XYZ file of C-alpha atoms in Angstrom:
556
model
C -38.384 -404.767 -55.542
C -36.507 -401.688 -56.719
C -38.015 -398.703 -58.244
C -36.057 -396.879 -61.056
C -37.328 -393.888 -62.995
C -35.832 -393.343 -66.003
C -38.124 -393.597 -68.953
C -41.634 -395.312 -68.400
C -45.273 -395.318 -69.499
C -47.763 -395.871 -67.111
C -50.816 -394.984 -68.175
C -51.607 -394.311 -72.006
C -53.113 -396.712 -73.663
C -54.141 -396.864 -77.962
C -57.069 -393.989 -78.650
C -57.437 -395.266 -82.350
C -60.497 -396.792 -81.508
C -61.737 -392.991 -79.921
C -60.382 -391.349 -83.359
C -62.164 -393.950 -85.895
C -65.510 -393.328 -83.627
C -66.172 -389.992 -84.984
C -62.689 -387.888 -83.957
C -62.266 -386.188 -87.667
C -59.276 -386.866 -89.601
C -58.800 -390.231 -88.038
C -57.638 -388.144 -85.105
C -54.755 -387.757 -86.764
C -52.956 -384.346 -87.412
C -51.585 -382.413 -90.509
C -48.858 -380.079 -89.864
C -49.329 -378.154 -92.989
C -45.193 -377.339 -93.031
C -43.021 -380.735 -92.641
C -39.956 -380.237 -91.603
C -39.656 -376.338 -92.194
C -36.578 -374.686 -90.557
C -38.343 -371.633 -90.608
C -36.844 -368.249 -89.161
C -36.140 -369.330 -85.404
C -36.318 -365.557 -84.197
C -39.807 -364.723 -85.162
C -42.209 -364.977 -82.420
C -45.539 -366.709 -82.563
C -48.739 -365.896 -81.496
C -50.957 -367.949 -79.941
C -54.712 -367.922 -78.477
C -55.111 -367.927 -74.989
C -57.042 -366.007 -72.166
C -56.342 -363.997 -68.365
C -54.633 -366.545 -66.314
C -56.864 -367.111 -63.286
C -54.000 -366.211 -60.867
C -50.382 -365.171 -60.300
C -47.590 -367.604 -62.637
C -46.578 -369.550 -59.544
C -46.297 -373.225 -60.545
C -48.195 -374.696 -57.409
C -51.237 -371.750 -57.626
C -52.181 -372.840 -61.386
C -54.885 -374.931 -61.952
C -56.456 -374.240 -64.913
C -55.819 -374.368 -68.935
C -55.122 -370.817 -69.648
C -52.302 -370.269 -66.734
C -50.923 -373.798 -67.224
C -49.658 -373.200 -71.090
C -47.590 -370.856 -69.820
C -46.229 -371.898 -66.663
C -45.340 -375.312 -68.430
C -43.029 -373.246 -70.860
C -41.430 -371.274 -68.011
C -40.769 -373.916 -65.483
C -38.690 -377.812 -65.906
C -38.788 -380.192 -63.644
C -37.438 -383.414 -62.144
C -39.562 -385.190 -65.323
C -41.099 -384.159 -68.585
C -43.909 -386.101 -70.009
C -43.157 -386.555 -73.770
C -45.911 -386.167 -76.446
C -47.059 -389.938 -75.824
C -47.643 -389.515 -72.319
C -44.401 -391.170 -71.036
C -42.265 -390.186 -68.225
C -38.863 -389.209 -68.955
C -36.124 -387.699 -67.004
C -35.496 -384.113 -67.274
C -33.342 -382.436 -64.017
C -33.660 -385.737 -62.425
C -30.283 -387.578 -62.344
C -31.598 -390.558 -61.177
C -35.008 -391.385 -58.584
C -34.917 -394.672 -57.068
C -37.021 -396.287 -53.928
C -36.170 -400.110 -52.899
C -39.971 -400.294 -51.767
C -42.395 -397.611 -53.373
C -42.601 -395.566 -50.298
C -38.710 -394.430 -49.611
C -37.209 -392.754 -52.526
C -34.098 -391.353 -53.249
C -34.051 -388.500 -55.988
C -30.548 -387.180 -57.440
C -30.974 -383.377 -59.105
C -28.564 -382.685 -62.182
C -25.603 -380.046 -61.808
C -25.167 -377.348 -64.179
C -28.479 -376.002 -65.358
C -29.811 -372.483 -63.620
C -32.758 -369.853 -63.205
C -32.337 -367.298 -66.255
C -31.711 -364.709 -62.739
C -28.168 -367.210 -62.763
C -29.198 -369.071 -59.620
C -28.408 -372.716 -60.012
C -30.950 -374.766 -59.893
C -30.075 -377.441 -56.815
C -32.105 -379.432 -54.538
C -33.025 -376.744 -52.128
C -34.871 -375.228 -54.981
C -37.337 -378.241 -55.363
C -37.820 -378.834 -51.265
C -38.411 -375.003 -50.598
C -40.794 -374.873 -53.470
C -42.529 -378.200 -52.229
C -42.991 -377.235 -49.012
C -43.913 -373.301 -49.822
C -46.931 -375.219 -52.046
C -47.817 -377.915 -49.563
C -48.163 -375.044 -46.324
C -51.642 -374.294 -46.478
C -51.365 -370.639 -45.217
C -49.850 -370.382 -48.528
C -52.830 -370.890 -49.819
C -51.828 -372.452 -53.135
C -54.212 -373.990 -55.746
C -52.212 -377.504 -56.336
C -51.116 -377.972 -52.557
C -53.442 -381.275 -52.466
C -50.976 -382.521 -55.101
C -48.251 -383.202 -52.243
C -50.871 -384.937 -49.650
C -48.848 -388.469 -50.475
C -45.871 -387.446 -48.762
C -45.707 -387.915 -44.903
C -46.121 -385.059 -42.945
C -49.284 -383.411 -45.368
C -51.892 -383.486 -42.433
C -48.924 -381.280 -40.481
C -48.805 -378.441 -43.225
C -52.346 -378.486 -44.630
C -55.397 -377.315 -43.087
C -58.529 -379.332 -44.897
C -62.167 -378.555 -43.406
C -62.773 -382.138 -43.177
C -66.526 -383.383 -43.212
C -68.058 -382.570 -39.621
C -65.207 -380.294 -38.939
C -67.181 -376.583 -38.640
C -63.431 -374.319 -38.890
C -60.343 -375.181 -40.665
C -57.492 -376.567 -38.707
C -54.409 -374.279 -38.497
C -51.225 -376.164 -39.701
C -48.996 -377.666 -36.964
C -45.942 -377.619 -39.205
C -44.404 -375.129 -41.904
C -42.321 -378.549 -43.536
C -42.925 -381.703 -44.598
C -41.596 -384.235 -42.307
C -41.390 -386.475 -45.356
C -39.101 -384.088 -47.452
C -35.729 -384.322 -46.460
C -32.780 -382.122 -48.125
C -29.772 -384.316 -47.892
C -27.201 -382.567 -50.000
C -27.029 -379.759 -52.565
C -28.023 -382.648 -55.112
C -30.103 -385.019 -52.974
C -33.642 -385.133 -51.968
C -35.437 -387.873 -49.714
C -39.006 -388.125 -50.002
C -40.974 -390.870 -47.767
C -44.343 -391.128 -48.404
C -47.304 -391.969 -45.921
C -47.587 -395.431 -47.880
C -46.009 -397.086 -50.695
C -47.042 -395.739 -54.001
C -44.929 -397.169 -56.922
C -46.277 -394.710 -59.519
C -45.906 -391.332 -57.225
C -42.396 -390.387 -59.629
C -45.894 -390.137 -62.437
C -46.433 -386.980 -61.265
C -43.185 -384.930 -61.007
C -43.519 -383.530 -64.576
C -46.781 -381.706 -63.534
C -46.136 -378.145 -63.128
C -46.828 -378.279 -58.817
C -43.418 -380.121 -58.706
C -41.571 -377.344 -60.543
C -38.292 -375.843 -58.581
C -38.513 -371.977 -57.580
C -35.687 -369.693 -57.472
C -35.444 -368.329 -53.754
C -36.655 -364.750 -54.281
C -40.253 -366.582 -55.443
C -40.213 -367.728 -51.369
C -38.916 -364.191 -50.369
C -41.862 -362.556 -52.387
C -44.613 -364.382 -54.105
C -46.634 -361.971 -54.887
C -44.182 -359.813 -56.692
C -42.979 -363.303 -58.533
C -46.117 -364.202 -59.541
C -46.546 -361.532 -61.863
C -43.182 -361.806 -63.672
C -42.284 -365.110 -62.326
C -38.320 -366.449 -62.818
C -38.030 -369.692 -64.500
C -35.312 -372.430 -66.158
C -37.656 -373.540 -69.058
C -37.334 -373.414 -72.491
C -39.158 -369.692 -72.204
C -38.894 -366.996 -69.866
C -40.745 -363.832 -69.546
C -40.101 -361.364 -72.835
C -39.515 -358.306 -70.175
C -40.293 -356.543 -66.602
C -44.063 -356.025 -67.585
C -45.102 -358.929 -70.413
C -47.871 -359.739 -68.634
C -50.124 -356.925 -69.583
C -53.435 -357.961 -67.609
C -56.364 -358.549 -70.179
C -54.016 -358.343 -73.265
C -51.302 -360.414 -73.511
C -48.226 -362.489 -72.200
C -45.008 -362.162 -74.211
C -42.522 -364.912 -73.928
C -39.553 -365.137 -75.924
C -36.606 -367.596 -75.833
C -34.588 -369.257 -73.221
C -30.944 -369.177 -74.920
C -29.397 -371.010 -72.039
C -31.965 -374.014 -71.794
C -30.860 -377.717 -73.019
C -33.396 -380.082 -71.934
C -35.968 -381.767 -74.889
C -38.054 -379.282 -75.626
C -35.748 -376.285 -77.187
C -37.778 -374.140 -78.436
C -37.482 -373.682 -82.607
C -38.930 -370.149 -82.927
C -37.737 -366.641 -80.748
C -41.068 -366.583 -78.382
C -44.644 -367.066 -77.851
C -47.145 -364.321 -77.637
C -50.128 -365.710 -75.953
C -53.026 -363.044 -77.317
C -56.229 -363.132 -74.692
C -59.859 -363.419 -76.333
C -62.913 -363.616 -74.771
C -64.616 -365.390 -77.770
C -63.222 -367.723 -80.096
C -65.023 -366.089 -83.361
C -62.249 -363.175 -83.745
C -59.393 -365.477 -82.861
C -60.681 -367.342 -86.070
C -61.242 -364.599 -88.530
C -57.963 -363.628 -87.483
C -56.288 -366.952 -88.267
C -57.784 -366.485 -91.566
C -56.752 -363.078 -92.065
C -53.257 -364.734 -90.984
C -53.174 -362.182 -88.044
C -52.817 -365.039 -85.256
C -50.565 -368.155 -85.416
C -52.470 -370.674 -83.647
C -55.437 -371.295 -81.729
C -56.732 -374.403 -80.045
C -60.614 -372.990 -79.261
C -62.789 -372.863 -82.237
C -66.388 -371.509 -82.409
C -68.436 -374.313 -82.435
C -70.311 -373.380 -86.047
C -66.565 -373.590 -87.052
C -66.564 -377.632 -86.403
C -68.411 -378.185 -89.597
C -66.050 -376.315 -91.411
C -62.852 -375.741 -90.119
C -61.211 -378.996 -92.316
C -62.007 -376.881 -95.196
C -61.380 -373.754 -94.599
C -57.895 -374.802 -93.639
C -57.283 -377.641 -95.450
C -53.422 -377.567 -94.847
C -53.599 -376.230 -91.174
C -55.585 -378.291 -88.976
C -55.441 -381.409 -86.521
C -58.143 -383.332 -84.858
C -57.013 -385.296 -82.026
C -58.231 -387.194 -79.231
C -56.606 -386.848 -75.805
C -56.694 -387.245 -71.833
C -59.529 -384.714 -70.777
C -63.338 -384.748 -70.455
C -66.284 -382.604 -69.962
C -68.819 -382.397 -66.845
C -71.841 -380.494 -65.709
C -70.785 -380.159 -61.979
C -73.158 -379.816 -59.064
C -72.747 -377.336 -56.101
C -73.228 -379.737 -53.091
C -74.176 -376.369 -51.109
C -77.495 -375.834 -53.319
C -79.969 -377.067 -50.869
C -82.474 -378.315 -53.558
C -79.713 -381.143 -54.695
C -79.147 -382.203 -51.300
C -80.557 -385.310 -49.697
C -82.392 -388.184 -51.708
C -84.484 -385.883 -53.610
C -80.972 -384.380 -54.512
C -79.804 -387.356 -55.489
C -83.041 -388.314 -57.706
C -82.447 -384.442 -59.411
C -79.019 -385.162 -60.029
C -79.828 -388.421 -61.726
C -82.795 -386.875 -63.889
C -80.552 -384.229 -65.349
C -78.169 -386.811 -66.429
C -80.876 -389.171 -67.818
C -82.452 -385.911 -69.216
C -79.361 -384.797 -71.856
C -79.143 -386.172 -74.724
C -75.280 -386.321 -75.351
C -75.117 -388.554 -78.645
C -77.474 -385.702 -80.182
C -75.634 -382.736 -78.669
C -71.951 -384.436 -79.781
C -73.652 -385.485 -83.439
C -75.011 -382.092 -83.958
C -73.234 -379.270 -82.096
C -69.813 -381.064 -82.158
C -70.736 -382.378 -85.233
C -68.825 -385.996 -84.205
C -65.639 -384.468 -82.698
C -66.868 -385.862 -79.488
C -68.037 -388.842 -77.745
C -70.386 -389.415 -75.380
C -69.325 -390.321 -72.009
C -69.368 -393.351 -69.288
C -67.326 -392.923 -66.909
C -65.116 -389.694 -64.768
C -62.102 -390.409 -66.604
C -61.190 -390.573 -69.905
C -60.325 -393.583 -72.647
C -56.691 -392.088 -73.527
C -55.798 -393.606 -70.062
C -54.811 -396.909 -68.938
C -57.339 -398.811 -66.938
C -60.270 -396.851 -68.381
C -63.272 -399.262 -67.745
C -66.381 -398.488 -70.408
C -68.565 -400.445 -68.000
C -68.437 -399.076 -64.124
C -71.297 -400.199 -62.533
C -73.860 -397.354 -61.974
C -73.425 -395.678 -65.487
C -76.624 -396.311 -66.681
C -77.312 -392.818 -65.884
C -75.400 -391.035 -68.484
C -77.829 -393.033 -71.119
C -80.480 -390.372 -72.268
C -84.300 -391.658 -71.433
C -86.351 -388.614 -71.200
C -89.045 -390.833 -69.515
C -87.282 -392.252 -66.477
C -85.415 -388.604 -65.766
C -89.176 -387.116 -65.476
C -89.854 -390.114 -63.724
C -86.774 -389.260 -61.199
C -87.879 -385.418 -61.372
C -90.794 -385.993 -60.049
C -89.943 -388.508 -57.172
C -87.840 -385.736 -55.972
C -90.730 -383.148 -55.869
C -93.079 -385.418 -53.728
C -89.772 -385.361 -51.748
C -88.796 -381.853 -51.321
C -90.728 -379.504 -54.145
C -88.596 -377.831 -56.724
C -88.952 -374.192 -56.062
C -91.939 -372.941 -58.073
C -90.747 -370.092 -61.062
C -86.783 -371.381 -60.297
C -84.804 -370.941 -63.059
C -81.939 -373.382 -63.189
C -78.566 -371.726 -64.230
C -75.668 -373.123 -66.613
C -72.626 -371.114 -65.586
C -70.188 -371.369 -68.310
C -67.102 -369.048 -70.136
C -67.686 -367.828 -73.582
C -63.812 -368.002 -74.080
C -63.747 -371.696 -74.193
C -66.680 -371.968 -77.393
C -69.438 -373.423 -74.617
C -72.893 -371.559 -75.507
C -73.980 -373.837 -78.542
C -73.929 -377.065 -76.470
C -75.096 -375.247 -72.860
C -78.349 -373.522 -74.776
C -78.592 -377.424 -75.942
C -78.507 -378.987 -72.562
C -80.909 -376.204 -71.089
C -83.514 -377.243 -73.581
C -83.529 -380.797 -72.871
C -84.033 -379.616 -68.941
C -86.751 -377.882 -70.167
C -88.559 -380.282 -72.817
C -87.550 -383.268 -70.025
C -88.190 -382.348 -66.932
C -90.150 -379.050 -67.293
C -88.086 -376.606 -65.737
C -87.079 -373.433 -66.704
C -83.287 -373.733 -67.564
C -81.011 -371.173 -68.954
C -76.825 -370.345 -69.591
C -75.240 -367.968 -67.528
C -72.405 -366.483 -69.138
C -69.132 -365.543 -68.371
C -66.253 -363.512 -70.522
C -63.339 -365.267 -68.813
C -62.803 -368.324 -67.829
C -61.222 -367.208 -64.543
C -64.305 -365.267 -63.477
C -66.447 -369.057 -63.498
C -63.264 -370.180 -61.457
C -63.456 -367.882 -59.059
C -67.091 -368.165 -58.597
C -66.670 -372.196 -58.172
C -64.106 -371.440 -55.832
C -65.758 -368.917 -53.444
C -68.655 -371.632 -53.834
C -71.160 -368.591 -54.579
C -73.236 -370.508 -57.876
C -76.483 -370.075 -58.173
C -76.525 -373.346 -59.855
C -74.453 -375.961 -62.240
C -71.305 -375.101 -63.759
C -69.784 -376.565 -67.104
C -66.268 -378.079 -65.858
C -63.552 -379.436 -68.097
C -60.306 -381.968 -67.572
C -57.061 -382.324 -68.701
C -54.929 -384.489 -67.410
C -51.936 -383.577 -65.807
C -50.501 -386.698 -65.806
C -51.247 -390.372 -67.257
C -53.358 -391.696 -64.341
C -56.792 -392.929 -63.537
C -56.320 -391.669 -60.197
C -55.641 -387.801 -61.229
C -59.478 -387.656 -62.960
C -60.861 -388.434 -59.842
C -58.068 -387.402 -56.202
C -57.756 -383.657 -57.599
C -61.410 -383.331 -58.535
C -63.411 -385.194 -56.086
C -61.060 -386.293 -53.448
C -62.149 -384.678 -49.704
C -60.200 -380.672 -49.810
C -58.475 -381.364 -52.686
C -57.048 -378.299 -54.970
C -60.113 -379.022 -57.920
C -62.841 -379.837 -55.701
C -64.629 -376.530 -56.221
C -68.415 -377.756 -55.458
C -66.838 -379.295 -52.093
C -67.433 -383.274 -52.528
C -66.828 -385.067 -49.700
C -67.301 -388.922 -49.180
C -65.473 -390.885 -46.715
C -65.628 -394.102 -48.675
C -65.041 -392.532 -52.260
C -61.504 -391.355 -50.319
C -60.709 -394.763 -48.819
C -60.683 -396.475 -52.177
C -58.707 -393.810 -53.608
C -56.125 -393.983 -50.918
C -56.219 -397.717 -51.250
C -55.871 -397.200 -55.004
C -52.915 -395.418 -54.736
C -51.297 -398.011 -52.436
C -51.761 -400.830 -54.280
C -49.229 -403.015 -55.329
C -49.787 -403.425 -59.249
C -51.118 -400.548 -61.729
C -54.027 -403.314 -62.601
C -54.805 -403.144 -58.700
C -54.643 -399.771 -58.259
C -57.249 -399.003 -61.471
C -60.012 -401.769 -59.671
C -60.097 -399.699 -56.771
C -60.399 -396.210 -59.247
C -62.838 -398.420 -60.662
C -64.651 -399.100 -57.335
C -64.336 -395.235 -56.570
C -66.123 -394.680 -59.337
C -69.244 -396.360 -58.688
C -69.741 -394.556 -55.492
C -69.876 -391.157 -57.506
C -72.187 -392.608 -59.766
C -74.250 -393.478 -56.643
C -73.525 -389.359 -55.762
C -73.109 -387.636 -58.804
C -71.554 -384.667 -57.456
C -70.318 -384.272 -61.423
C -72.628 -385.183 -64.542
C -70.598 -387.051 -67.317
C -70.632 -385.398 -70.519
C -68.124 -386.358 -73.357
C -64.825 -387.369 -74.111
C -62.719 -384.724 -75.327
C -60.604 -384.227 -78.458
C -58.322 -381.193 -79.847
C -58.888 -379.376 -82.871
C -56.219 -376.602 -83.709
C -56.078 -374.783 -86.869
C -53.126 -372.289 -87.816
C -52.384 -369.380 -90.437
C -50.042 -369.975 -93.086
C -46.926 -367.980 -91.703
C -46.568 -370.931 -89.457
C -45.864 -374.962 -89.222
C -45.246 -378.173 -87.439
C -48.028 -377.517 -84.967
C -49.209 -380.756 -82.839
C -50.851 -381.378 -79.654
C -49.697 -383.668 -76.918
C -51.012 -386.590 -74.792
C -53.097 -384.206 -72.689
C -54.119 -382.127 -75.718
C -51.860 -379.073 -75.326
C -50.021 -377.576 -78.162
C -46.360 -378.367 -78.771
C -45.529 -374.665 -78.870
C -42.029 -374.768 -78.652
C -41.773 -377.260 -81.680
C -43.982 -374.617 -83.915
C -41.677 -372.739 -86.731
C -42.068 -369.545 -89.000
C -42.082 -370.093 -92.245
């Protein structure tokens, strides 16, 4: 069989059924402008937060770095507001059997430094991400290609040290001309090309290998952004972006830049939309749900889209660990009452969740064996509490902590969930706040909770498999609370290998049961969007995975 990428959906499937379940607005969107021209030199201003680390493409894992990195950096692909793969700096990328392909980079386009842009820019940047003294968020993304276990250095289960890398290349990743890269792959996996528009695939510029640290900070890019000036990232404040002049590809950008304003709390970014002193904000304060159709009746969208929310458990707490740590982790699920918490705090702009993945996505299965636990029955979670404290007693006066960021709108629904721990099981249970969201990161990261941790997901591409291999999957670049089953890993990697999409989704499916079995993450609900803007701006829309189509916003 021959394997062609040109322009191909693999994954999203119809969400009206999500929107007419309680999404707002039929989880549609109103762009309160049409087709406004609008002044394509004024910049717009956008809510957003301190990036968790340096801009490099392949060290950015979370929300707040991502929208900007995805507006600095194109790559081989660009996933279009449906979810669908199309070509971007990719000629052509072709394999005759899903596990040898053949990927021809377009001429002409450069770095805004002038450097073309060329094969060697995607296999140095590939392999500078993949190395694991490099020690870059998204390396796990390149673990298909032949030669990973070489370059990485995974603590594996039973393993006491990490391994030191025996490589600094992938033996997979071959440059073959200044237009020509050959990738082989440890097994055949027809929808690897998926996940070349995520941001780890994006080509660097050679002075980001010479000096990351220095390009992280005012990173070099051939998007349809770059940085407004030496400086624009002013740490705590702001990034200033303006316009790319020389950029082609589909997503030319209709206004002169994006400001992306940091707030710690969604309440001021609000007021200030109302006072028409911000453009556009995607976080709302969650007493703002019940209102925000009305108080911008014009300038709002509710949509669903390929992300979820989880309460995630540290498998390094010792009083989760073990059967009674599996009976705990069950109790807290059965404890939370998530039709109550989406009815009333999210007042319906969320639905309840039963499964790891998300409905937006092909092969999403409302019925995985094992997901009886995310049904709320306050009398078999005490029932589960309490089989765990005849097995290993809950530590008398504990208090059980809710890490979360106050950024992201989370206190309402986390002061929620601690009160059904406590009217449930009868523990004391309380929120632990953070300012930024890159403070809880960092905490998750240096695995240094006390206890749970809210956790959210957007996709970064269309695929069963990327809710569960970044997340879950043994070392791999999300895996924060350090998961690790042997099994769950076998059926992903068996997944990924299989010969037909419908295949590959029975063995997610399969995956999935085992972490119901686990529960190293607590399913919580399904996510949708809400944005609301001022009235200096328009067109404003969200895309597949729910981020804002800021390069298609205009000034009126």
């Amino acid at each position: 069989m021959r394997f062609t990428r040109t322009s191909k959906a693999l994954g999203i499937v119809a969400i009206a059924a999500l929107a007419l379940t309680g999404c707002g607005a039929g989880g549609g969107s109103n762009n309160g402008g049409g087709d406004a021209a609008g002044d394509p030199n004024k910049i717009i201003t956008a809510y957003s937060n301190e990036p968790q680390n340096p801009l490099l493409p392949a060290d950015t894992g979370e929300v707040y770095g991502g929208r900007v990195v995805e507006l600095l950096f194109e790559g081989l692909t660009v996933y279009n507001p449906n979810g669908e793969s199309e070509n971007a700096l990719a000629e052509s990328i072709e394999s005759p059997d899903g596990q040898n392909y053949t990927i021809k980079v377009k001429s002409g386009t450069k770095f805004t430094n002038g450097e073309e842009v060329t094969a060697k820019s995607f296999v140095d940047a590939w392999n500078f991400a993949a190395l694991s003294t490099n020690a870059q968020t998204n390396s796990s993304f390149f673990e298909s290609i032949e030669g990973y276990d070489a370059v990485s250095a995974v603590k594996k289960q039973g393993e006491t040290e990490v391994p030191a890398p025996t490589a600094e290349t992938l033996s997979g990743l071959v440059l073959k001309d200044d237009y020509t890269i050959e990738v082989k792959l440890s097994q055949p996996e027809a929808d690897w090309p998926l996940r070349l528009g995520y941001s780890a695939f994006m080509p660097l510029p050679s002075e980001a290998i010479k000096d990351p640290k220095a390009f992280g900070e005012n990173p070099i890019g051939n998007g349809p952004y770059k940085m407004a000036k030496e400086g624009a990232w002013q740490h705590d404040s702001q990034i200033e972006l303006v316009k790319n002049p020389d950029y082609k590809g589909s997503r030319e950008a209709k206004n002169g830049g994006v400001t992306f304003k940091f707030y710690t709390d969604p309440a001021p970014a609000y007021t200030d939309i109302q006072g028409n002193n911000l453009d556009v904000t995607d976080v709302l304060p969650t007493n703002a749900l019940k209102t925000y159709t009305t108080d911008f009746p014009e300038n709002h969208l509710n949509k669903p889209y390929a992300g979820n929310s989880t309460l995630n458990i540290p498998g390094y707490l010792k009083e989760f660990q073990g059967e009674a740590g599996k009976l705990r982790r069950q109790a807290i699920s059965m404890a939370i009452d998530r039709e109550e918490i989406t009815k009333v705090i999210y007042s319906g702009t969320r639905i309840p969740a039963n499964d790891f993945t998300s409905p937006s996505v092909g092969g999403y299965n409302d019925n995985v064996a094992g997901s009886e636990v995310t049904k709320f029955d306050a009398a078999k979670a005490k029932e589960a509490w309490d089989k765990a404290n005849e097995i290993s007693p809950w530590p008398a006066n504990k208090v059980l902590q809710l890490a979360y960021n106050t950024d992201g709108g989370n206190k309402e629904w986390i002061d929620a969930v601690a009160n059904n721990l406590k009217n449930n099981l009868g523990i004391k249970a309380e929120g632990q706040a953070f300012a930024k969201f890159a403070e809880l990161l960092d905490l998750r990261k240096s695995k240094t909770l006390p206890g749970l941790a809210r956790a959210g997901w957007q996709a970064d591409y269309p695929s069963l498999y990327n809710f569960l291999g970044p997340l879950l999957g043994t070392g791999a670049s999300s895996n924060y609370e350090g998961y690790s089953n042997p099994e769950f890993d076998k059926l992903l990697k068996e997944g990924l290998g299989a010969k037909s999409t419908d295949d590959a989704n029975a063995k997610f499916t399969q995956a999935q049961e085992i972490l119901f079995q686990d529960l190293p993450n607590i399913p919580l609900w399904y996510a949708a969007r809400q944005v609301v803007w001022s009235e200096n701006v328009a067109n404003v829309d969200t895309g597949w995975n729910g981020v804002i189509q800021y390069y298609n916003i205009t000034a009126k």
